[in-house]
Every structure is written in structure tokens, then in C-alpha cells.
């Protein structure tokens, strides 16, 4: 697939699509970002007008990106092959990063800031699928633990302590708790529920929990009763062949199981309060993928479509992200089906769909027709 030259004259959404794929070259010390961990990483948060985006800055594609960030008199300038497109300012390092627990653990080993207002934590940093043959090829969950950047398991009271500080000092507005998979039964839901309960004693901020579909459906009720507002059940791909190739172990959970789980989770959390991560650019069939998104949407699930981020240390480290044309097409289709069924990023209470910083999907949702911005 040939990469279209987006260039300086294209509108903001298309630039957003392009920089989320290709990343930005930044100078040393410009932005403090995140490396390793679960989910998309090797990135940093930037403000573009009233939205915040997580953009790749530490992975391979970012190193050779045509986009760069240059210090200017009025802020940082985003340049495309040396031509200035717009101002793009890194999100400040949060103040809670400077704090420690009473026993000397830095708060940012317990939770980190995503985007500009999301506190995120991987409550269990290990995963039964993290073996050389089994691990998901796009995932870096074991690396930050090996590098000593995080704790293997975050205690509920530690999280509550960090939430209080991040709310007070940095004005966080929502919380996302994810987990590696510790077993084949509750799949992390038990520890997530304990963490949510502890946070609820100190904060009323909306919380998303993310895990594989637990074996016993009662976990959805337990998580909801603990105080979680939304849940992420991340299928990663709707293409069975891609799932088997990219997720040798996790793909043993069938797509049927995921769709059943979506229905059960929506029955507990409500429409628009269940999300699934869908990574594009792993060789998936386009039609199958869009059909999978449509089926999820019909159940009330928000498919959070993101481009593959080839992360350092993962088995896809040397892969290329998908083309921006491909992503733009997918965003338009998914945004249209969301709008047709009344689902939206805005109506999600917490989590990745609400945050939206790793995807350009929400910016397509905001258009009534291609090219017409509604706000
Ligand atoms: S979209 Fe999800 S993973 Fe990305 S910054 Fe927001 S909360 Fe974090």
C-alpha cells in the first residue's frame, strides 16, 4: 500500500491520522513519555488546540518520521519536512510524579498520566501469556517491569493514594485500570475489583477496568458493584487468521466468546460503556474487520480503532504502521456506524473511548459529513 503524502496543506484530522501512524522526531528532554508496558506506548502526550494526543516519539517509525517538533518563540512547532504546520505543545510532567509512598515507592511506578487528564495503571504487570512463543506480538508488558519502571502488582491502597494526589495536584478526570492476565479464570477481574473498591473510598472519578473476558459472568456485576463505570474487553483484531498469528495464546479465546462477553458486559455496564481495542495494520482483512466492528457496535460496544504501534522490544518492533489512507478509511466507516447507532466517545464515561488520545476516531465522529467539522 502506498503511503499518501499528507503534507502541510491537509486539514487537521488528516494530519492527526498521519502523525499517529508515523510519529514525530523530538529533541531530547522535550516531552516525558512512556516506554514499555501494556497497550500503546513509546509515546508522549501533546496538545493540539483543545484535544490531547498520544503520539509515537520513541519507536522506530518516529525516528525517521517526516514530522518533527521544533522549539519556537510561541511554543513548539510541528514541522513536516521542515515546513511549519501548527503549534503542538507537550503536556507538562504531572506533579504527582515527584511524590513517593511512605515506604519510598515513586508514585509513577504505581500509576502514570495518559493524555492530559487520565490516570492509568496496569494493576498486574505480569501475564501468563508472556512467553517467547505465546506472547502477543504487539505487546511490551514485560519490558517496563524488567526495566524496574513499575511494580509487578499494585496494591489497592497504593492506587488510592496516587489517585488522591493526581486528582488534587494535576486535575485528573478519569481513571483507567488495565491488567496483564494472571490466570485463565477471573483473568485479573478479582484484583481489578479490589483496586476499584479502594479508589472509590477516596474518589468519585469515573473508572474503566480492562481485562480479558472472565470465565464467570458474575465478574461483570462484581466490577460494576465495586464502582467501575465502564469496561474494556480488548479483542485486538476481528480477523481470526491475524489473531492466531499475532496472539498465539490469547487467540485461544474465540471471537464467539468475545461477542458473548460483549453482550453480557453491555447488559451490566450499559450501551456505550463497553469498549474493545481494535488494532489495524497487522495484515487483517479490511471487510472482516469492518464487519467485526459493525457487529460490536450493534451490541452497544465502542470499537476503539487504533493503528499498530510497532513498539521497541516487541516482536513487531521492525514492522511498519498502517498507511494513513487505510486508517482514514477505517475511521470514517467506524465513525459512521457509531453515529448511526448513537454511540460516541463523548457519551462513554471512562477509558480509552472517552480519552481518545491514541486514535483519531473521535475527530471523525465529530464530523457530520466528510470535511465538515461540527465543532
Ligand atoms: S486512549 Fe487509552 S491507552 Fe491511549 S492514552 Fe487514553 S487511556 Fe491511555
mmCIF file of N, CA, C and O in Angstrom, residues 91-153:
data_model
loop_
_atom_site.group_PDB
_atom_site.id
_atom_site.type_symbol
_atom_site.label_atom_id
_atom_site.label_comp_id
_atom_site.label_asym_id
_atom_site.label_seq_id
_atom_site.Cartn_x
_atom_site.Cartn_y
_atom_site.Cartn_z
ATOM 1 N N UNK A 91 2.407 17.962 26.822
ATOM 2 C CA UNK A 91 1.710 18.065 28.106
ATOM 3 C C UNK A 91 2.778 18.080 29.213
ATOM 4 O O UNK A 91 3.744 17.318 29.167
ATOM 5 N N UNK A 92 2.585 18.963 30.174
ATOM 6 C CA UNK A 92 3.578 19.074 31.259
ATOM 7 C C UNK A 92 3.688 17.785 32.062
ATOM 8 O O UNK A 92 2.709 17.054 32.232
ATOM 9 N N UNK A 93 4.869 17.570 32.602
ATOM 10 C CA UNK A 93 5.070 16.437 33.512
ATOM 11 C C UNK A 93 4.183 16.646 34.734
ATOM 12 O O UNK A 93 4.201 17.732 35.338
ATOM 13 N N UNK A 94 3.371 15.649 35.096
ATOM 14 C CA UNK A 94 2.464 15.872 36.236
ATOM 15 C C UNK A 94 3.217 15.988 37.557
ATOM 16 O O UNK A 94 4.276 15.386 37.740
ATOM 17 N N UNK A 95 2.630 16.759 38.443
ATOM 18 C CA UNK A 95 3.298 16.992 39.740
ATOM 19 C C UNK A 95 3.342 15.733 40.602
ATOM 20 O O UNK A 95 4.252 15.549 41.393
ATOM 21 N N UNK A 96 2.337 14.850 40.448
ATOM 22 C CA UNK A 96 2.326 13.683 41.337
ATOM 23 C C UNK A 96 3.510 12.747 41.069
ATOM 24 O O UNK A 96 3.858 11.925 41.903
ATOM 25 N N UNK A 97 4.173 12.911 39.925
ATOM 26 C CA UNK A 97 5.352 12.090 39.629
ATOM 27 C C UNK A 97 6.494 12.340 40.626
ATOM 28 O O UNK A 97 7.417 11.550 40.731
ATOM 29 N N UNK A 98 6.438 13.463 41.320
ATOM 30 C CA UNK A 98 7.524 13.788 42.253
ATOM 31 C C UNK A 98 7.281 13.229 43.650
ATOM 32 O O UNK A 98 8.094 13.431 44.548
ATOM 33 N N UNK A 99 6.170 12.549 43.849
ATOM 34 C CA UNK A 99 5.838 12.057 45.191
ATOM 35 C C UNK A 99 6.186 10.580 45.361
ATOM 36 O O UNK A 99 6.288 9.834 44.383
ATOM 37 N N UNK A 100 6.315 10.188 46.625
ATOM 38 C CA UNK A 100 6.661 8.812 46.989
ATOM 39 C C UNK A 100 5.708 8.317 48.068
ATOM 40 O O UNK A 100 5.219 9.104 48.867
ATOM 41 N N UNK A 101 5.497 7.007 48.109
ATOM 42 C CA UNK A 101 4.723 6.448 49.217
ATOM 43 C C UNK A 101 5.590 6.489 50.484
ATOM 44 O O UNK A 101 6.807 6.706 50.412
ATOM 45 N N UNK A 102 4.946 6.225 51.622
ATOM 46 C CA UNK A 102 5.689 6.251 52.883
ATOM 47 C C UNK A 102 6.864 5.268 52.848
ATOM 48 O O UNK A 102 7.909 5.511 53.443
ATOM 49 N N UNK A 103 6.713 4.160 52.120
ATOM 50 C CA UNK A 103 7.835 3.217 52.063
ATOM 51 C C UNK A 103 8.737 3.446 50.839
ATOM 52 O O UNK A 103 9.483 2.561 50.414
ATOM 53 N N UNK A 104 8.678 4.646 50.288
ATOM 54 C CA UNK A 104 9.679 5.057 49.306
ATOM 55 C C UNK A 104 9.435 4.651 47.852
ATOM 56 O O UNK A 104 10.352 4.708 47.035
ATOM 57 N N UNK A 105 8.212 4.278 47.518
ATOM 58 C CA UNK A 105 7.937 3.911 46.121
ATOM 59 C C UNK A 105 7.483 5.158 45.353
ATOM 60 O O UNK A 105 6.528 5.828 45.770
ATOM 61 N N UNK A 106 8.156 5.486 44.259
ATOM 62 C CA UNK A 106 7.707 6.663 43.484
ATOM 63 C C UNK A 106 6.291 6.425 42.962
ATOM 64 O O UNK A 106 5.972 5.338 42.490
ATOM 65 N N UNK A 107 5.460 7.469 43.063
ATOM 66 C CA UNK A 107 4.070 7.331 42.616
ATOM 67 C C UNK A 107 3.978 6.893 41.146
ATOM 68 O O UNK A 107 3.047 6.206 40.760
ATOM 69 N N UNK A 108 4.940 7.333 40.327
ATOM 70 C CA UNK A 108 4.813 6.982 38.905
ATOM 71 C C UNK A 108 5.243 5.549 38.591
ATOM 72 O O UNK A 108 5.245 5.130 37.449
ATOM 73 N N UNK A 109 5.598 4.796 39.640
ATOM 74 C CA UNK A 109 5.737 3.348 39.445
ATOM 75 C C UNK A 109 4.412 2.645 39.730
ATOM 76 O O UNK A 109 4.259 1.456 39.512
ATOM 77 N N UNK A 110 3.464 3.403 40.262
ATOM 78 C CA UNK A 110 2.155 2.836 40.609
ATOM 79 C C UNK A 110 1.116 3.193 39.542
ATOM 80 O O UNK A 110 0.306 2.354 39.148
ATOM 81 N N UNK A 111 1.170 4.426 39.072
ATOM 82 C CA UNK A 111 0.235 4.856 38.010
ATOM 83 C C UNK A 111 0.900 5.989 37.242
ATOM 84 O O UNK A 111 1.789 6.673 37.764
ATOM 85 N N UNK A 112 0.453 6.177 36.013
ATOM 86 C CA UNK A 112 1.040 7.236 35.182
ATOM 87 C C UNK A 112 -0.067 8.069 34.546
ATOM 88 O O UNK A 112 -1.229 7.657 34.502
ATOM 89 N N UNK A 113 0.343 9.240 34.068
ATOM 90 C CA UNK A 113 -0.621 10.094 33.374
ATOM 91 C C UNK A 113 -0.674 9.692 31.907
ATOM 92 O O UNK A 113 0.360 9.573 31.249
ATOM 93 N N UNK A 114 -1.865 9.448 31.396
ATOM 94 C CA UNK A 114 -2.080 9.282 29.959
ATOM 95 C C UNK A 114 -2.797 10.532 29.486
ATOM 96 O O UNK A 114 -3.601 11.099 30.232
ATOM 97 N N UNK A 115 -2.532 10.914 28.242
ATOM 98 C CA UNK A 115 -3.161 12.104 27.695
ATOM 99 C C UNK A 115 -2.894 13.261 28.676
ATOM 100 O O UNK A 115 -1.786 13.361 29.219
ATOM 101 N N UNK A 116 -3.889 14.105 28.963
ATOM 102 C CA UNK A 116 -3.631 15.193 29.914
ATOM 103 C C UNK A 116 -4.397 15.015 31.207
ATOM 104 O O UNK A 116 -4.138 15.712 32.185
ATOM 105 N N UNK A 117 -5.358 14.077 31.239
ATOM 106 C CA UNK A 117 -6.202 14.002 32.430
ATOM 107 C C UNK A 117 -6.635 12.581 32.800
ATOM 108 O O UNK A 117 -7.634 12.407 33.484
ATOM 109 N N UNK A 118 -5.921 11.589 32.305
ATOM 110 C CA UNK A 118 -6.272 10.197 32.605
ATOM 111 C C UNK A 118 -5.174 9.587 33.471
ATOM 112 O O UNK A 118 -4.000 9.618 33.100
ATOM 113 N N UNK A 119 -5.573 9.040 34.599
ATOM 114 C CA UNK A 119 -4.602 8.301 35.414
ATOM 115 C C UNK A 119 -4.724 6.830 35.026
ATOM 116 O O UNK A 119 -5.829 6.270 35.063
ATOM 117 N N UNK A 120 -3.613 6.229 34.643
ATOM 118 C CA UNK A 120 -3.679 4.850 34.158
ATOM 119 C C UNK A 120 -2.704 3.970 34.921
ATOM 120 O O UNK A 120 -1.613 4.395 35.291
ATOM 121 N N UNK A 121 -3.139 2.753 35.164
ATOM 122 C CA UNK A 121 -2.257 1.812 35.853
ATOM 123 C C UNK A 121 -2.495 0.396 35.321
ATOM 124 O O UNK A 121 -3.629 0.021 35.035
ATOM 125 N N UNK A 122 -1.407 -0.344 35.181
ATOM 126 C CA UNK A 122 -1.514 -1.769 34.884
ATOM 127 C C UNK A 122 -1.399 -2.464 36.229
ATOM 128 O O UNK A 122 -0.310 -2.574 36.790
ATOM 129 N N UNK A 123 -2.535 -2.888 36.778
ATOM 130 C CA UNK A 123 -2.546 -3.301 38.193
ATOM 131 C C UNK A 123 -1.777 -4.606 38.422
ATOM 132 O O UNK A 123 -1.232 -4.829 39.491
ATOM 133 N N UNK A 124 -1.758 -5.459 37.408
ATOM 134 C CA UNK A 124 -0.881 -6.646 37.462
ATOM 135 C C UNK A 124 -0.010 -6.589 36.213
ATOM 136 O O UNK A 124 -0.517 -6.630 35.083
ATOM 137 N N UNK A 125 1.279 -6.441 36.435
ATOM 138 C CA UNK A 125 2.175 -6.160 35.314
ATOM 139 C C UNK A 125 2.716 -7.425 34.651
ATOM 140 O O UNK A 125 3.506 -7.365 33.718
ATOM 141 N N UNK A 126 2.300 -8.582 35.142
ATOM 142 C CA UNK A 126 2.768 -9.819 34.517
ATOM 143 C C UNK A 126 1.593 -10.466 33.785
ATOM 144 O O UNK A 126 0.441 -10.095 33.998
ATOM 145 N N UNK A 127 1.909 -11.436 32.928
ATOM 146 C CA UNK A 127 0.854 -12.048 32.117
ATOM 147 C C UNK A 127 1.228 -13.500 31.844
ATOM 148 O O UNK A 127 2.381 -13.788 31.508
ATOM 149 N N UNK A 128 0.254 -14.376 32.000
ATOM 150 C CA UNK A 128 0.537 -15.797 31.742
ATOM 151 C C UNK A 128 0.892 -16.030 30.277
ATOM 152 O O UNK A 128 1.447 -17.060 29.926
ATOM 153 N N UNK A 129 0.594 -15.080 29.441
ATOM 154 C CA UNK A 129 0.864 -15.254 28.008
ATOM 155 C C UNK A 129 2.220 -14.688 27.611
ATOM 156 O O UNK A 129 2.571 -14.670 26.431
ATOM 157 N N UNK A 130 2.983 -14.171 28.576
ATOM 158 C CA UNK A 130 4.262 -13.527 28.258
ATOM 159 C C UNK A 130 5.385 -14.570 28.143
ATOM 160 O O UNK A 130 6.348 -14.585 28.885
ATOM 161 N N UNK A 131 5.234 -15.507 27.227
ATOM 162 C CA UNK A 131 6.304 -16.468 26.961
ATOM 163 C C UNK A 131 6.820 -16.208 25.566
ATOM 164 O O UNK A 131 6.128 -15.583 24.760
ATOM 165 N N UNK A 132 8.033 -16.706 25.231
ATOM 166 C CA UNK A 132 8.600 -16.421 23.909
ATOM 167 C C UNK A 132 7.677 -16.837 22.763
ATOM 168 O O UNK A 132 7.593 -16.148 21.747
ATOM 169 N N UNK A 133 6.966 -17.954 22.938
ATOM 170 C CA UNK A 133 6.110 -18.435 21.851
ATOM 171 C C UNK A 133 4.681 -17.907 21.966
ATOM 172 O O UNK A 133 3.950 -17.883 20.984
ATOM 173 N N UNK A 134 4.295 -17.550 23.179
ATOM 174 C CA UNK A 134 2.879 -17.268 23.453
ATOM 175 C C UNK A 134 2.496 -15.801 23.397
ATOM 176 O O UNK A 134 1.340 -15.457 23.195
ATOM 177 N N UNK A 135 3.462 -14.946 23.645
ATOM 178 C CA UNK A 135 3.095 -13.550 23.877
ATOM 179 C C UNK A 135 2.483 -12.899 22.638
ATOM 180 O O UNK A 135 2.802 -13.263 21.501
ATOM 181 N N UNK A 136 1.642 -11.917 22.895
ATOM 182 C CA UNK A 136 1.061 -11.147 21.793
ATOM 183 C C UNK A 136 2.190 -10.336 21.172
ATOM 184 O O UNK A 136 2.970 -9.686 21.886
ATOM 185 N N UNK A 137 2.263 -10.358 19.861
ATOM 186 C CA UNK A 137 3.452 -9.807 19.204
ATOM 187 C C UNK A 137 3.566 -8.292 19.303
ATOM 188 O O UNK A 137 4.630 -7.742 19.096
ATOM 189 N N UNK A 138 2.457 -7.629 19.610
ATOM 190 C CA UNK A 138 2.479 -6.163 19.671
ATOM 191 C C UNK A 138 2.686 -5.648 21.092
ATOM 192 O O UNK A 138 2.763 -4.450 21.317
ATOM 193 N N UNK A 139 2.753 -6.542 22.064
ATOM 194 C CA UNK A 139 2.694 -6.112 23.470
ATOM 195 C C UNK A 139 4.075 -6.017 24.119
ATOM 196 O O UNK A 139 4.959 -6.817 23.838
ATOM 197 N N UNK A 140 4.221 -5.031 25.010
ATOM 198 C CA UNK A 140 5.503 -4.800 25.683
ATOM 199 C C UNK A 140 5.359 -4.899 27.195
ATOM 200 O O UNK A 140 6.171 -4.352 27.939
ATOM 201 N N UNK A 141 4.347 -5.622 27.682
ATOM 202 C CA UNK A 141 4.035 -5.570 29.121
ATOM 203 C C UNK A 141 5.212 -5.987 30.007
ATOM 204 O O UNK A 141 5.399 -5.439 31.089
ATOM 205 N N UNK A 142 6.024 -6.928 29.560
ATOM 206 C CA UNK A 142 7.112 -7.406 30.417
ATOM 207 C C UNK A 142 8.302 -6.464 30.492
ATOM 208 O O UNK A 142 9.121 -6.557 31.404
ATOM 209 N N UNK A 143 8.410 -5.536 29.548
ATOM 210 C CA UNK A 143 9.641 -4.748 29.482
ATOM 211 C C UNK A 143 9.767 -3.695 30.572
ATOM 212 O O UNK A 143 10.844 -3.497 31.119
ATOM 213 N N UNK A 144 8.659 -3.018 30.880
ATOM 214 C CA UNK A 144 8.772 -1.965 31.893
ATOM 215 C C UNK A 144 9.022 -2.583 33.262
ATOM 216 O O UNK A 144 9.701 -2.001 34.110
ATOM 217 N N UNK A 145 8.505 -3.803 33.461
ATOM 218 C CA UNK A 145 8.758 -4.491 34.728
ATOM 219 C C UNK A 145 10.243 -4.864 34.809
ATOM 220 O O UNK A 145 10.914 -4.605 35.810
ATOM 221 N N UNK A 146 10.757 -5.416 33.718
ATOM 222 C CA UNK A 146 12.172 -5.804 33.689
ATOM 223 C C UNK A 146 13.070 -4.580 33.877
ATOM 224 O O UNK A 146 14.132 -4.662 34.493
ATOM 225 N N UNK A 147 12.632 -3.436 33.386
ATOM 226 C CA UNK A 147 13.454 -2.218 33.490
ATOM 227 C C UNK A 147 13.303 -1.543 34.851
ATOM 228 O O UNK A 147 13.932 -0.516 35.114
ATOM 229 N N UNK A 148 12.454 -2.101 35.716
ATOM 230 C CA UNK A 148 12.280 -1.530 37.056
ATOM 231 C C UNK A 148 11.445 -0.259 37.048
ATOM 232 O O UNK A 148 11.461 0.511 38.008
ATOM 233 N N UNK A 149 10.694 -0.017 35.962
ATOM 234 C CA UNK A 149 9.922 1.230 35.865
ATOM 235 C C UNK A 149 8.568 1.136 36.536
ATOM 236 O O UNK A 149 7.852 2.132 36.646
ATOM 237 N N UNK A 150 8.208 -0.057 36.996
ATOM 238 C CA UNK A 150 6.879 -0.234 37.569
ATOM 239 C C UNK A 150 6.904 -1.368 38.588
ATOM 240 O O UNK A 150 7.924 -2.045 38.748
ATOM 241 N N UNK A 151 5.785 -1.572 39.270
ATOM 242 C CA UNK A 151 5.687 -2.657 40.245
ATOM 243 C C UNK A 151 4.955 -3.839 39.614
ATOM 244 O O UNK A 151 4.055 -3.647 38.798
ATOM 245 N N UNK A 152 5.293 -5.042 40.051
ATOM 246 C CA UNK A 152 4.644 -6.235 39.488
ATOM 247 C C UNK A 152 3.149 -6.232 39.787
ATOM 248 O O UNK A 152 2.333 -6.588 38.949
ATOM 249 N N UNK A 153 2.802 -5.817 40.993
ATOM 250 C CA UNK A 153 1.387 -5.779 41.369
ATOM 251 C C UNK A 153 1.150 -4.523 42.207
ATOM 252 O O UNK A 153 1.878 -4.278 43.170
#
